Short mmCIF file of C-alpha atoms in Angstrom, two decimals:
data_model
loop_
_atom_site.label_atom_id
_atom_site.label_comp_id
_atom_site.label_asym_id
_atom_site.label_seq_id
_atom_site.Cartn_x
_atom_site.Cartn_y
_atom_site.Cartn_z
CA MET Y 69 21.07 144.28 61.09
CA GLN Y 70 21.65 140.49 62.33
CA HIS Y 71 21.08 138.85 65.57
CA PHE Y 72 21.67 135.40 67.10
CA ALA Y 73 21.39 133.89 70.79
CA MET Y 74 24.13 133.10 73.31
CA PHE Y 75 23.46 132.10 76.67
CA GLY Y 76 20.08 133.72 77.13
CA TYR Y 77 20.84 136.96 75.20
CA HIS Y 78 20.61 137.96 71.69
CA MET Y 79 23.22 139.74 69.74
CA ILE Y 80 22.72 142.29 67.00
CA VAL Y 81 25.32 142.72 64.30
CA HIS Y 82 25.19 146.01 62.52
CA GLU Y 83 27.10 146.90 59.16
CA SER Y 84 29.31 149.00 61.10
CA SER Y 85 30.26 146.10 63.16
CA CYS Y 86 29.03 147.57 66.44
CA MET Y 87 27.32 144.97 68.55
CA LEU Y 88 24.77 145.36 71.17
CA LEU Y 89 23.65 142.75 73.92
CA LEU Y 90 19.74 142.85 74.20
CA ASP Y 91 17.31 140.66 76.11
CA ARG Y 92 14.72 138.54 74.69
CA GLU Y 93 11.92 141.18 75.11
CA ALA Y 94 13.98 143.77 73.31
CA ILE Y 95 14.44 141.39 70.52
CA SER Y 96 10.65 140.80 70.03
CA SER Y 97 10.05 144.56 69.63
CA LEU Y 98 12.00 144.56 66.47
CA SER Y 99 10.07 144.87 63.19
CA PRO Y 100 10.13 142.36 60.40
CA LEU Y 101 11.82 144.84 58.34
CA GLN Y 102 14.63 145.21 60.72
CA HIS Y 103 15.06 141.49 60.98
CA GLY Y 104 15.01 140.93 57.23
CA ARG Y 105 16.84 143.84 55.73
CA LYS Y 106 19.98 142.97 53.73
CA GLN Y 107 23.49 144.28 54.60
CA LYS Y 108 26.84 143.96 53.54
CA GLY Y 109 28.16 140.87 55.44
CA GLU Y 110 31.61 140.91 57.10
CA ILE Y 111 33.85 138.64 59.07
CA ILE Y 112 34.15 140.01 62.65
CA LEU Y 113 37.45 139.33 64.25
CA PRO Y 114 37.41 138.52 67.89
CA ARG Y 115 39.46 141.70 68.94
CA LEU Y 116 37.10 144.01 67.07
CA VAL Y 117 34.06 142.07 68.56
CA THR Y 118 35.55 142.64 72.20
CA SER Y 119 36.10 146.27 71.45
CA ASN Y 120 32.93 147.10 70.02
CA LEU Y 121 31.23 145.23 72.90
CA LEU Y 122 33.28 147.15 75.44
CA HIS Y 123 32.31 150.42 73.61
CA ASP Y 124 28.77 149.72 73.63
CA GLN Y 125 28.26 148.52 77.30
CA GLN Y 126 29.84 151.82 78.13
CA LEU Y 127 27.36 153.69 76.08
CA HIS Y 128 24.42 151.67 77.33
CA GLY Y 129 25.33 150.43 80.66
CA HIS Y 130 25.44 146.68 80.08
CA GLY Y 131 27.30 145.40 82.93
CA SER Y 132 31.03 145.42 83.71
CA VAL Y 133 34.02 145.09 81.42
CA SER Y 134 34.70 141.76 82.86
CA GLU Y 135 31.37 140.53 82.48
CA VAL Y 136 31.04 141.53 78.67
CA SER Y 137 34.60 140.13 78.14
CA SER Y 138 33.50 136.78 79.88
CA ILE Y 139 30.53 136.47 77.44
CA VAL Y 140 32.71 137.16 74.38
CA ASP Y 141 35.33 134.51 75.22
CA GLU Y 142 32.81 131.69 75.91
CA ASN Y 143 30.88 132.32 72.79
CA LEU Y 144 33.13 133.26 69.95
CA GLY Y 145 32.25 130.03 68.43
CA LYS Y 146 28.88 131.21 67.87
CA ARG Y 147 29.17 134.41 66.06
CA PRO Y 148 27.84 134.71 62.42
CA LEU Y 149 30.73 134.38 60.01
CA ASN Y 150 28.60 136.01 57.21
CA VAL Y 151 25.94 138.42 58.35
CA HIS Y 152 24.40 138.17 54.88
CA LYS Y 153 23.86 134.41 54.87
CA ALA Y 154 23.07 134.00 58.66
CA THR Y 155 25.53 131.23 59.59
CA PHE Y 156 26.21 130.06 62.94
CA VAL Y 157 29.50 128.39 64.16
CA TYR Y 158 29.13 125.61 66.96
CA ARG Y 159 31.84 123.68 68.58
CA VAL Y 160 31.56 119.86 68.25
CA PHE Y 161 33.40 117.44 70.45
CA ALA Y 162 33.70 113.90 68.91
CA SER Y 163 35.52 111.06 70.57
CA THR Y 164 35.89 107.36 70.26
CA TRP Y 165 36.87 104.85 72.91
CA ASN Y 166 37.17 100.95 72.77
CA VAL Y 167 36.96 100.20 76.58
CA GLY Y 168 37.75 96.51 76.19
CA GLY Y 169 34.74 95.02 77.94
CA ILE Y 170 35.74 96.63 81.15
CA ALA Y 171 32.77 98.31 83.13
CA PRO Y 172 33.82 101.92 84.45
CA SER Y 173 34.30 102.30 88.36
CA ASP Y 174 31.76 104.57 90.26
CA ASP Y 175 34.35 107.17 90.68
CA LEU Y 176 35.80 107.28 87.09
CA ASP Y 177 36.49 110.91 86.39
CA LEU Y 178 35.77 111.73 82.70
CA GLU Y 179 36.83 115.55 82.88
CA ASP Y 180 40.15 115.08 81.32
CA TRP Y 181 38.69 113.00 78.35
CA LEU Y 182 35.95 115.42 77.74
CA ASP Y 183 38.56 118.28 78.12
CA THR Y 184 36.01 120.34 79.78
CA ARG Y 185 38.35 122.37 81.86
CA ALA Y 186 40.33 123.68 78.80
CA ASN Y 187 37.44 123.68 76.03
CA THR Y 188 33.70 123.95 76.23
CA CYS Y 189 31.75 122.77 73.33
CA ASP Y 190 28.13 122.90 72.34
CA ILE Y 191 27.72 119.38 71.36
CA TYR Y 192 29.48 116.05 72.60
CA VAL Y 193 29.19 112.89 70.61
CA LEU Y 194 30.81 109.90 72.28
CA GLY Y 195 31.22 106.67 70.51
CA PHE Y 196 32.15 103.36 72.60
CA GLN Y 197 33.26 99.94 71.48
CA GLU Y 198 33.03 96.85 73.66
CA ILE Y 199 31.21 98.42 76.47
CA VAL Y 200 30.52 94.78 77.29
CA PRO Y 201 32.63 91.62 76.54
CA LEU Y 202 31.89 90.25 73.04
CA ASN Y 203 31.30 86.80 74.13
CA ALA Y 204 28.32 84.58 72.87
CA ARG Y 205 26.11 85.60 75.73
CA ASN Y 206 26.36 89.10 75.12
CA VAL Y 207 26.23 88.84 71.30
CA LEU Y 208 23.21 86.52 71.22
CA GLY Y 209 21.47 87.53 74.45
CA PRO Y 210 19.51 90.75 75.67
CA THR Y 211 21.15 93.89 75.87
CA LYS Y 212 22.97 94.84 79.46
CA SER Y 213 21.63 98.53 79.38
CA CYS Y 214 22.91 99.15 82.92
CA ILE Y 215 26.44 99.48 81.56
CA SER Y 216 25.53 102.20 79.01
CA ALA Y 217 23.21 103.85 81.94
CA LYS Y 218 26.49 104.00 83.96
CA TRP Y 219 28.71 105.48 81.13
CA ASN Y 220 25.96 108.11 80.57
CA SER Y 221 25.65 108.79 84.24
CA LEU Y 222 29.61 109.54 84.42
CA ILE Y 223 29.31 111.62 81.16
CA GLY Y 224 26.48 113.81 82.62
CA GLU Y 225 28.47 114.32 85.86
CA ALA Y 226 31.48 115.38 83.92
CA LEU Y 227 29.72 117.71 81.63
CA ASN Y 228 27.80 119.33 84.36
CA LYS Y 229 30.33 119.56 87.05
CA LYS Y 230 31.13 123.14 86.51
CA GLU Y 231 27.22 124.14 86.41
CA ARG Y 232 26.62 121.97 89.44
CA LYS Y 233 29.12 123.69 91.40
CA GLU Y 234 28.01 127.23 90.42
CA GLY Y 235 24.40 126.19 91.16
CA ALA Y 236 25.30 125.00 94.60
CA LYS Y 237 27.02 128.47 95.36
CA LEU Y 238 23.79 130.15 94.11
CA ASN Y 239 21.71 128.00 96.27
CA GLN Y 240 23.82 128.91 99.17
CA GLU Y 241 23.43 132.62 98.53
CA SER Y 242 19.87 132.44 97.99
CA SER Y 243 16.84 130.93 99.72
CA ASN Y 244 15.31 130.43 96.26
CA SER Y 245 15.25 126.60 95.59
CA SER Y 246 15.05 127.17 91.86
CA ALA Y 247 18.44 128.77 91.75
CA PHE Y 248 20.27 125.39 91.51
CA GLU Y 249 17.78 123.82 89.26
CA GLY Y 250 17.98 126.73 86.89
CA SER Y 251 21.67 126.90 86.51
CA ILE Y 252 21.59 123.26 85.35
CA GLN Y 253 18.57 123.45 82.93
CA GLY Y 254 19.66 126.82 81.39
CA GLU Y 255 23.40 126.25 80.45
CA GLY Y 256 24.02 122.58 81.43
CA PHE Y 257 24.15 119.61 79.10
CA ARG Y 258 21.59 116.97 78.39
CA CYS Y 259 21.72 113.74 76.28
CA ILE Y 260 19.28 113.89 73.59
CA ARG Y 261 19.76 110.35 72.45
CA SER Y 262 21.93 107.18 73.29
CA LYS Y 263 21.95 103.73 71.59
CA GLN Y 264 23.55 100.54 72.55
CA MET Y 265 23.91 97.60 70.06
CA VAL Y 266 25.72 94.83 71.92
CA GLY Y 267 29.25 96.45 72.79
CA LEU Y 268 28.68 99.33 70.56
CA PHE Y 269 27.43 102.55 72.39
CA THR Y 270 26.73 106.26 70.92
CA SER Y 271 25.71 108.94 73.19
CA VAL Y 272 24.84 112.52 72.13
CA TRP Y 273 24.82 115.54 74.24
CA VAL Y 274 23.97 119.06 73.71
CA ARG Y 275 23.82 122.36 75.69
CA SER Y 276 20.29 122.48 77.18
CA ASN Y 277 19.51 126.05 75.42
CA LEU Y 278 20.44 124.39 72.10
CA ARG Y 279 17.76 121.47 72.29
CA PRO Y 280 14.92 123.41 70.89
CA PHE Y 281 16.75 124.17 67.58
CA ILE Y 282 17.32 120.38 67.26
CA HIS Y 283 14.76 118.27 65.20
CA HIS Y 284 14.50 114.99 63.39
CA LEU Y 285 16.51 112.90 65.71
CA ASP Y 286 16.75 109.25 64.59
CA VAL Y 287 18.96 106.13 65.03
CA SER Y 288 20.11 103.37 62.72
CA CYS Y 289 21.97 100.21 63.84
CA ILE Y 290 23.68 97.93 61.47
CA GLY Y 291 25.16 94.47 62.42
CA SER Y 292 28.15 93.22 60.28
CA GLY Y 293 29.75 90.76 62.59
CA ILE Y 294 29.17 87.09 62.85
CA MET Y 295 27.24 85.73 59.82
CA GLY Y 296 27.23 89.26 58.31
CA CYS Y 297 24.53 90.36 60.76
CA LEU Y 298 25.32 90.05 64.28
CA GLY Y 299 25.93 93.08 66.49
CA ASN Y 300 29.65 92.16 67.70
CA LYS Y 301 30.64 94.56 64.80
CA GLY Y 302 28.91 97.01 62.95
CA SER Y 303 27.78 100.55 63.37
CA VAL Y 304 25.17 102.68 65.62
CA SER Y 305 24.42 106.22 63.89
CA ILE Y 306 22.47 108.98 65.23
CA ARG Y 307 21.41 111.72 63.17
CA PHE Y 308 19.68 115.22 63.60
CA VAL Y 309 19.11 118.52 61.94
CA LEU Y 310 20.32 121.59 63.83
CA HIS Y 311 18.68 124.87 62.54
CA GLU Y 312 18.73 123.99 58.81
CA THR Y 313 21.93 121.84 58.67
CA SER Y 314 21.72 117.72 58.94
CA PHE Y 315 24.37 115.98 60.79
CA CYS Y 316 25.26 112.26 61.01
CA PHE Y 317 27.43 110.67 63.42
CA VAL Y 318 28.50 107.07 62.72
CA CYS Y 319 30.20 104.98 65.51
CA CYS Y 320 31.76 101.85 63.96
CA HIS Y 321 33.49 98.50 65.17
CA LEU Y 322 35.09 97.02 61.90
CA ALA Y 323 36.51 93.73 61.28
CA SER Y 324 39.80 92.96 63.43
CA GLY Y 325 42.73 90.96 62.36
CA GLY Y 326 46.23 91.67 61.16
CA LYS Y 327 46.59 89.07 58.52
CA GLU Y 328 46.92 89.78 54.87
CA GLY Y 329 43.72 90.28 53.36
CA ASP Y 330 41.96 91.52 56.65
CA VAL Y 331 41.96 95.06 55.33
CA LEU Y 332 39.49 94.09 52.64
CA LEU Y 333 36.99 92.75 55.27
CA ARG Y 334 37.18 96.23 56.89
CA ASN Y 335 36.61 97.89 53.58
CA LEU Y 336 33.65 95.75 52.99
CA ASP Y 337 32.13 96.68 56.47
CA VAL Y 338 32.50 100.22 55.61
CA ALA Y 339 30.88 99.56 52.23
CA ASP Y 340 28.06 97.68 54.07
CA ILE Y 341 27.35 100.26 56.74
CA LEU Y 342 27.26 103.27 54.27
CA ALA Y 343 24.80 101.05 52.12
CA ARG Y 344 22.36 99.80 54.63
CA THR Y 345 22.15 102.59 57.15
CA TRP Y 346 18.80 104.34 56.59
CA PHE Y 347 16.88 106.94 58.27
CA PRO Y 348 13.26 107.77 57.86
CA GLY Y 349 12.17 110.49 55.48
CA ARG Y 350 9.17 112.61 56.05
CA ALA Y 351 6.21 113.12 53.61
CA THR Y 352 6.18 116.88 54.39
CA GLN Y 353 9.71 117.84 54.33
CA GLU Y 354 12.68 116.32 52.36
CA LEU Y 355 15.29 114.71 54.65
CA PRO Y 356 18.36 112.78 54.02
CA GLU Y 357 17.93 109.20 54.30
CA LYS Y 358 21.48 107.67 53.89
CA ILE Y 359 24.77 108.64 55.58
CA LEU Y 360 26.28 110.31 52.87
CA ASP Y 361 23.23 112.50 51.92
CA HIS Y 362 23.79 114.45 55.22
CA ASP Y 363 25.26 118.09 55.17
CA GLN Y 364 28.03 116.91 57.69
CA VAL Y 365 28.89 113.54 58.75
CA VAL Y 366 31.52 112.19 61.36
CA LEU Y 367 32.38 108.60 61.25
CA LEU Y 368 34.56 107.38 64.24
CA GLY Y 369 35.49 104.14 65.99
CA ASP Y 370 37.51 101.23 66.30
CA LEU Y 371 38.30 100.90 62.67
CA ASN Y 372 40.93 98.20 63.25
CA TYR Y 373 43.13 99.30 60.18
CA ARG Y 374 46.70 98.12 60.98
CA ILE Y 375 50.31 98.83 59.62
CA SER Y 376 51.31 96.86 56.71
CA LEU Y 377 54.90 95.85 58.02
CA GLU Y 378 56.37 92.98 59.81
CA GLY Y 379 55.58 92.89 63.48
CA ALA Y 380 59.09 93.10 64.33
CA GLU Y 381 59.88 96.02 62.23
CA THR Y 382 56.49 97.77 63.38
CA ARG Y 383 57.78 97.39 67.11
CA SER Y 384 61.17 98.68 66.22
CA LEU Y 385 59.88 101.86 64.53
CA VAL Y 386 57.21 102.48 67.51
CA LYS Y 387 60.03 102.21 69.95
CA ALA Y 388 61.96 104.91 67.88
CA LYS Y 389 58.73 106.97 67.56
CA ASN Y 390 59.30 107.15 63.84
CA TRP Y 391 55.71 107.94 63.14
CA ALA Y 392 56.28 109.09 59.57
CA ILE Y 393 57.36 105.64 58.27
CA LEU Y 394 54.73 103.86 60.22
CA LEU Y 395 52.06 106.38 58.72
CA GLU Y 396 53.41 105.64 55.28
CA ASN Y 397 52.32 102.02 55.71
CA ASP Y 398 49.02 102.77 57.66
CA GLN Y 399 46.20 100.70 55.70
CA LEU Y 400 43.53 103.37 56.18
CA LEU Y 401 45.82 106.02 54.84
CA SER Y 402 46.77 103.78 51.92
CA GLU Y 403 43.10 103.41 51.19
CA PHE Y 404 42.85 107.19 51.14
CA SER Y 405 45.32 107.38 48.72
CA ARG Y 406 43.96 104.74 46.43
CA GLY Y 407 40.57 106.46 46.49
CA ARG Y 408 38.74 103.19 47.55
CA HIS Y 409 35.67 103.49 49.61
CA PHE Y 410 36.87 106.88 51.37
CA GLU Y 411 36.43 109.29 48.43
CA GLY Y 412 35.49 112.67 50.14
CA TRP Y 413 36.38 111.76 53.58
CA GLN Y 414 39.13 113.70 55.48
CA GLU Y 415 41.22 112.97 58.53
CA GLY Y 416 43.30 115.24 60.63
CA LEU Y 417 47.04 114.85 60.67
CA ILE Y 418 48.04 112.04 63.20
CA THR Y 419 50.76 113.27 65.65
CA PHE Y 420 49.95 110.94 68.58
CA SER Y 421 51.21 107.34 69.23
CA PRO Y 422 49.45 104.21 67.95
CA THR Y 423 46.28 103.78 70.10
CA TYR Y 424 46.50 100.05 70.23
CA LYS Y 425 47.65 97.43 71.90
CA TYR Y 426 48.42 98.47 75.55
CA HIS Y 427 48.63 96.68 78.43
CA PRO Y 428 45.65 97.80 80.65
CA ASN Y 429 46.40 100.16 83.40
CA SER Y 430 49.77 100.76 81.79
CA ASP Y 431 51.61 103.25 79.47
CA GLN Y 432 53.38 100.26 78.12
CA TYR Y 433 52.36 98.34 74.81
CA TYR Y 434 51.52 94.54 75.43
CA TRP Y 435 54.56 93.33 73.38
CA CYS Y 436 57.03 95.00 75.82
CA PHE Y 437 56.00 92.36 78.43
CA ASP Y 438 57.96 89.47 78.43
CA GLY Y 439 55.03 87.33 79.36
CA ALA Y 440 52.97 88.36 76.38
CA ARG Y 441 52.23 85.35 73.99
CA GLY Y 442 50.19 84.99 70.87
CA GLU Y 443 47.54 87.76 69.87
CA LYS Y 444 48.75 89.60 73.04
CA LYS Y 445 52.14 90.35 71.15
CA ARG Y 446 50.31 92.17 68.41
CA ALA Y 447 52.25 95.13 66.93
CA PRO Y 448 50.77 98.57 67.66
CA ALA Y 449 48.64 100.46 65.23
CA TRP Y 450 46.12 103.33 64.93
CA CYS Y 451 43.06 101.34 65.23
CA ASP Y 452 40.96 104.18 66.71
CA ARG Y 453 40.21 106.97 64.12
CA ILE Y 454 38.03 109.91 63.46
CA LEU Y 455 36.99 110.88 59.78
CA TRP Y 456 34.69 113.45 58.50
CA ARG Y 457 33.02 115.02 55.46
CA GLY Y 458 30.83 117.83 54.36
CA LYS Y 459 30.89 121.53 53.64
CA GLY Y 460 31.15 123.93 56.64
CA LEU Y 461 32.95 121.22 58.93
CA LYS Y 462 36.36 122.02 59.97
CA GLN Y 463 38.53 119.86 62.25
CA VAL Y 464 40.67 122.19 64.85
CA GLN Y 465 42.02 119.39 67.10
CA TYR Y 466 42.82 115.64 66.75
CA GLU Y 467 44.51 113.94 69.41
CA THR Y 468 44.67 111.07 72.06
CA CYS Y 469 44.32 111.33 75.95
CA ASN Y 470 45.84 109.07 78.65
CA TYR Y 471 43.24 107.06 79.95
CA ARG Y 472 44.54 103.41 80.75
CA LEU Y 473 41.22 101.64 81.50
CA SER Y 474 41.82 99.34 78.64
CA ASP Y 475 44.04 98.17 75.82
CA HIS Y 476 42.94 101.21 73.60
CA ARG Y 477 43.56 104.62 74.00
CA PRO Y 478 40.61 107.21 73.27
CA VAL Y 479 40.85 109.55 70.37
CA ARG Y 480 39.13 112.85 70.36
CA ALA Y 481 38.62 115.68 67.87
CA ILE Y 482 36.94 119.27 67.87
CA PHE Y 483 35.28 120.53 64.99
CA HIS Y 484 33.73 123.96 63.92
CA ALA Y 485 30.57 123.30 62.37
CA GLU Y 486 28.78 126.00 60.25
CA CYS Y 487 24.95 125.89 60.52
CA ASP Y 488 22.59 127.93 58.28
CA VAL Y 489 19.65 129.62 60.02
CA SER Y 490 16.24 130.41 58.46
CA GLU Y 491 14.85 133.85 58.74
CA GLU Y 492 12.00 132.51 60.71
CA VAL Y 493 14.35 130.92 63.42
CA GLN Y 494 16.23 134.56 63.77
CA LYS Y 495 12.78 136.09 64.39
#
């Protein structure tokens, strides 16, 4: 017998694949023998899960068919893959966006970026670059935290919009003032950690009912910009342990430039970030201290790798949408193939247009405008990327989305992340 929580319920998985929805009180009545009994594990397919749930709810009177189906549809990502190993699977959304020093407007709607209408994930990790202009005042002066607070406010509004609407409806139907608050606190999202270093900003959000299972939350910042230490370039990394699985999310902004040899500077930045990033250990528990020590790692950001072709040829291939030849000359993919600095890392198949350099508030690249001069005429490139490594982490979506705020397009990915759960947590 196996069980796990989903939206306030615990699910019991039997050897026969029958499944029941029980409340927390019913779970507490199970004996330790029932919790710990070893049974033959099996993969439960979505159709089979639905069928068994519908069968059980008819036998035991657990709500309507539509209610049970809704629970199944929204929570397929959390069923155990293997009953014997007690593995949970969560959906993780990760995205990177260089906003070019442009502050967001008060009415900027981030729902399309976060894809909240089509997908509902359990964890959202958002990495920004250049949330403030990278001028001397911002690099050397105090951090302007009001900008990061504004981004967090917009993110929270987008993630919790559905719950707020449902809460408002409940509030109208009931005189109980806690109805609205309960809808937000129970199934809404909360920011568990955010950190800004000059223009770099990383923000992590999770479902409220997942927060109790997250521990050892730490941050590490590395400046690799001017003089090799200032924060105009570098990384902001956030790590935590979910159940028994450690995660590390690294938001980077690497050295820029399209000249020959600049690719080596980016490689050095990566090596520097991996070497210098450190998280505190614990005397009472063994914890990963370096990025690569974690079970699952996602590295995202404006990595600034360019296309190793002449500018005119690159522009011509972009105009023809000949991604195949362009990707053959992509600097980051070349580093992958040569095994330098990126051993063990993976990236999803790129099927989208180069993410840089656009004219702000336009779908056109900067070089398409007659008035473009100098650096404004830079050839397009896939500067914004998401890489990952680790057992139990699988990317299921990798794409860009059409926000025109800056000269970069945001890139997003969705992962299925397997997490081991101890016997104690299950009980």
